């Protein structure tokens, strides 16, 4: 796998000899190992904080992020809201259509939710079919707008084949921290 290249140039023609090439190759090999190790570390770091099915953050990372956001909201007296949702009758979907279709449902819900969020918002897969969203600098009304978008987006999707499409819904709860009501 090509990770990069090294190019040397000299003002004197035929300056470089074979022994230069061997030394340069040894340096290039070490650089390639270091680059690949850095890439693997970054991949492992990503895998440690994300859910492999949905690509969303996992609950461990969410709690870490949420602690920081809550502290900032209190310090700077900014609103902070949280949305929690659960896919309705998800066990029934898995039992009736199988886990592969259940996985499609989870992936679709994750995509729909993310499309309703800002880049500052953070979403995680909290449990099997439960999701949480942290909405910095968002009051209850703003969170309700997001929750409505998510609810309507999920309700509009049909999953499965034409013979028996699956319609899904989500139950959504909203929590808010407001500096005026702490």
CSV table of C-alpha atoms in Angstrom, one decimal:
chain,number,residue,atom,x,y,z
A,1,UNK,CA,0.0,0.0,0.0
A,2,UNK,CA,1.5,3.3,-1.1
A,3,UNK,CA,1.6,5.8,1.8
A,4,UNK,CA,3.7,8.5,0.2
A,5,UNK,CA,6.9,9.0,-1.7
A,6,UNK,CA,10.3,10.6,-1.2
A,7,UNK,CA,11.9,12.6,-4.0
A,8,UNK,CA,15.5,13.8,-3.9
A,9,UNK,CA,17.2,16.0,-6.4
A,10,UNK,CA,20.8,17.1,-6.6
A,11,UNK,CA,22.4,20.0,-8.5
A,12,UNK,CA,25.3,17.7,-9.5
A,13,UNK,CA,24.3,15.1,-12.1
A,14,UNK,CA,24.7,11.4,-10.9
A,15,UNK,CA,25.4,12.6,-7.4
A,16,UNK,CA,23.4,9.9,-5.7
A,17,UNK,CA,24.9,6.4,-5.6
A,18,UNK,CA,23.5,3.0,-4.8
A,19,UNK,CA,24.4,3.3,-1.1
A,20,UNK,CA,22.4,6.5,-0.9
A,21,UNK,CA,19.4,4.6,-2.3
A,22,UNK,CA,19.7,1.9,0.4
A,23,UNK,CA,19.9,4.4,3.2
A,24,UNK,CA,17.0,6.4,1.8
A,25,UNK,CA,15.0,3.2,1.5
A,26,UNK,CA,15.6,2.3,5.1
A,27,UNK,CA,14.4,5.8,6.1
A,28,UNK,CA,11.4,5.5,3.9
A,29,UNK,CA,10.5,2.1,5.3
A,30,UNK,CA,10.6,3.5,8.9
A,31,UNK,CA,8.5,6.5,7.9
A,32,UNK,CA,6.0,4.2,6.3
A,33,UNK,CA,5.7,2.1,9.5
A,34,UNK,CA,5.3,5.3,11.6
A,35,UNK,CA,2.6,6.7,9.2
A,36,UNK,CA,0.7,3.3,9.2
A,37,UNK,CA,0.9,3.1,13.0
A,38,UNK,CA,-0.5,6.6,13.3
A,39,UNK,CA,-3.3,5.7,10.9
A,40,UNK,CA,-4.1,2.5,12.8
A,41,UNK,CA,-4.2,4.4,16.1
A,42,UNK,CA,-6.6,7.0,14.6
A,43,UNK,CA,-8.8,4.1,13.3
A,44,UNK,CA,-8.8,2.4,16.7
A,45,UNK,CA,-9.6,5.7,18.4
A,46,UNK,CA,-12.6,6.2,16.0
A,47,UNK,CA,-13.8,2.6,16.6
A,48,UNK,CA,-13.6,3.1,20.4
A,49,UNK,CA,-16.1,6.0,20.3
A,50,UNK,CA,-18.5,5.0,17.6
A,51,UNK,CA,-21.2,2.4,17.0
A,52,UNK,CA,-20.2,0.2,14.1
A,53,UNK,CA,-23.7,-0.2,12.7
A,54,UNK,CA,-24.9,3.4,12.6
A,55,UNK,CA,-21.7,5.3,12.7
A,56,UNK,CA,-23.0,7.4,15.6
A,57,UNK,CA,-21.1,8.0,18.7
A,58,UNK,CA,-21.4,5.4,21.5
A,59,UNK,CA,-22.9,6.2,24.9
A,60,UNK,CA,-19.4,6.3,26.6
A,61,UNK,CA,-18.3,9.1,24.3
A,62,UNK,CA,-21.7,10.8,24.6
A,63,UNK,CA,-21.4,11.0,28.4
A,64,UNK,CA,-17.9,12.4,28.1
A,65,UNK,CA,-19.0,15.0,25.6
A,66,UNK,CA,-22.2,15.8,27.6
A,67,UNK,CA,-20.3,16.4,30.8
A,68,UNK,CA,-18.2,19.1,29.0
A,69,UNK,CA,-21.3,20.7,27.4
A,70,UNK,CA,-23.2,20.7,30.7
A,71,UNK,CA,-20.3,22.4,32.4
A,72,UNK,CA,-20.0,25.0,29.6
A,73,UNK,CA,-23.7,25.7,29.6
A,74,UNK,CA,-23.7,26.3,33.3
A,75,UNK,CA,-20.5,28.4,33.2
A,76,UNK,CA,-21.7,30.6,30.3
A,77,UNK,CA,-25.4,30.5,31.3
A,78,UNK,CA,-26.5,29.0,27.9
A,79,UNK,CA,-29.5,26.8,27.3
A,80,UNK,CA,-28.9,23.1,26.7
A,81,UNK,CA,-31.4,20.5,25.7
A,82,UNK,CA,-31.4,16.8,25.3
A,83,UNK,CA,-33.6,14.5,23.2
A,84,UNK,CA,-34.0,10.9,23.9
A,85,UNK,CA,-35.8,8.6,21.5
A,86,UNK,CA,-36.8,4.9,21.3
A,87,UNK,CA,-37.9,3.1,18.1
A,88,UNK,CA,-41.5,2.0,18.7
A,89,UNK,CA,-42.1,-1.8,18.7
A,90,UNK,CA,-38.5,-2.5,17.5
A,91,UNK,CA,-38.5,-6.0,19.0
A,92,UNK,CA,-41.5,-6.9,16.9
A,93,UNK,CA,-39.7,-5.7,13.8
A,94,UNK,CA,-36.7,-8.0,14.7
A,95,UNK,CA,-38.9,-10.9,15.5
A,96,UNK,CA,-41.1,-10.6,12.4
A,97,UNK,CA,-38.6,-9.5,9.7
A,98,UNK,CA,-35.2,-10.6,11.2
A,99,UNK,CA,-32.2,-8.7,12.5
A,100,UNK,CA,-31.0,-7.7,9.1
A,101,UNK,CA,-34.1,-5.6,8.5
A,102,UNK,CA,-33.8,-4.4,12.1
A,103,UNK,CA,-30.3,-3.2,11.3
A,104,UNK,CA,-31.7,-1.4,8.3
A,105,UNK,CA,-34.3,0.3,10.5
A,106,UNK,CA,-31.5,1.4,13.0
A,107,UNK,CA,-29.3,2.8,10.1
A,108,UNK,CA,-32.2,4.6,8.6
A,109,UNK,CA,-33.3,6.2,11.8
A,110,UNK,CA,-29.7,7.3,12.5
A,111,UNK,CA,-29.5,9.0,9.0
A,112,UNK,CA,-32.9,10.7,9.4
A,113,UNK,CA,-31.9,12.0,12.8
A,114,UNK,CA,-28.5,13.3,11.7
A,115,UNK,CA,-30.1,15.1,8.7
A,116,UNK,CA,-32.3,17.1,11.3
A,117,UNK,CA,-29.2,18.1,13.4
A,118,UNK,CA,-26.7,20.9,13.3
A,119,UNK,CA,-23.0,20.2,13.3
A,120,UNK,CA,-22.8,21.4,16.9
A,121,UNK,CA,-25.3,18.8,18.0
A,122,UNK,CA,-24.1,15.4,19.0
A,123,UNK,CA,-26.0,12.1,18.7
A,124,UNK,CA,-25.3,8.7,20.0
A,125,UNK,CA,-26.8,5.2,19.9
A,126,UNK,CA,-27.6,4.9,23.6
A,127,UNK,CA,-28.8,1.3,23.6
A,128,UNK,CA,-30.3,-1.3,21.3
A,129,UNK,CA,-32.9,0.9,19.7
A,130,UNK,CA,-32.5,4.0,21.8
A,131,UNK,CA,-30.8,7.2,20.7
A,132,UNK,CA,-29.8,10.5,22.5
A,133,UNK,CA,-29.1,13.9,21.1
A,134,UNK,CA,-27.4,16.8,22.9
A,135,UNK,CA,-28.4,20.2,21.6
A,136,UNK,CA,-26.1,22.9,22.9
A,137,UNK,CA,-27.5,26.4,23.1
A,138,UNK,CA,-31.0,25.1,22.4
A,139,UNK,CA,-34.0,25.8,24.5
A,140,UNK,CA,-37.1,23.6,24.9
A,141,UNK,CA,-38.8,25.1,21.8
A,142,UNK,CA,-35.8,24.5,19.7
A,143,UNK,CA,-35.5,21.0,20.9
A,144,UNK,CA,-39.2,20.4,20.1
A,145,UNK,CA,-38.6,21.6,16.5
A,146,UNK,CA,-35.8,19.1,16.2
A,147,UNK,CA,-37.9,16.3,17.8
A,148,UNK,CA,-40.7,17.1,15.4
A,149,UNK,CA,-38.4,16.9,12.4
A,150,UNK,CA,-37.1,13.6,13.5
A,151,UNK,CA,-40.5,12.2,14.3
A,152,UNK,CA,-42.0,13.2,10.9
A,153,UNK,CA,-38.9,12.1,9.0
A,154,UNK,CA,-38.9,8.7,10.6
A,155,UNK,CA,-42.7,8.3,10.0
A,156,UNK,CA,-42.3,9.1,6.3
A,157,UNK,CA,-39.8,6.2,5.7
A,158,UNK,CA,-40.8,2.8,4.6
A,159,UNK,CA,-38.3,0.0,4.9
A,160,UNK,CA,-38.3,-3.4,3.3
A,161,UNK,CA,-39.7,-4.8,0.1
A,162,UNK,CA,-42.8,-3.7,-1.8
A,163,UNK,CA,-44.8,-6.7,-0.6
A,164,UNK,CA,-44.8,-5.7,3.1
A,165,UNK,CA,-43.1,-2.3,3.8
A,166,UNK,CA,-42.3,-1.5,7.4
A,167,UNK,CA,-43.4,1.8,8.8
A,168,UNK,CA,-41.8,2.9,12.0
A,169,UNK,CA,-42.2,5.5,14.6
A,170,UNK,CA,-40.2,6.8,17.5
A,171,UNK,CA,-41.2,7.9,21.0
A,172,UNK,CA,-39.3,11.1,21.9
A,173,UNK,CA,-38.7,12.8,25.2
A,174,UNK,CA,-37.1,16.2,25.7
A,175,UNK,CA,-35.1,17.5,28.7
A,176,UNK,CA,-33.8,21.1,29.1
A,177,UNK,CA,-31.3,22.9,31.3
A,178,UNK,CA,-32.0,26.7,31.2
A,179,UNK,CA,-29.9,29.2,33.1
A,180,UNK,CA,-33.0,31.0,34.2
A,181,UNK,CA,-34.5,27.9,35.8
A,182,UNK,CA,-31.6,26.2,37.4
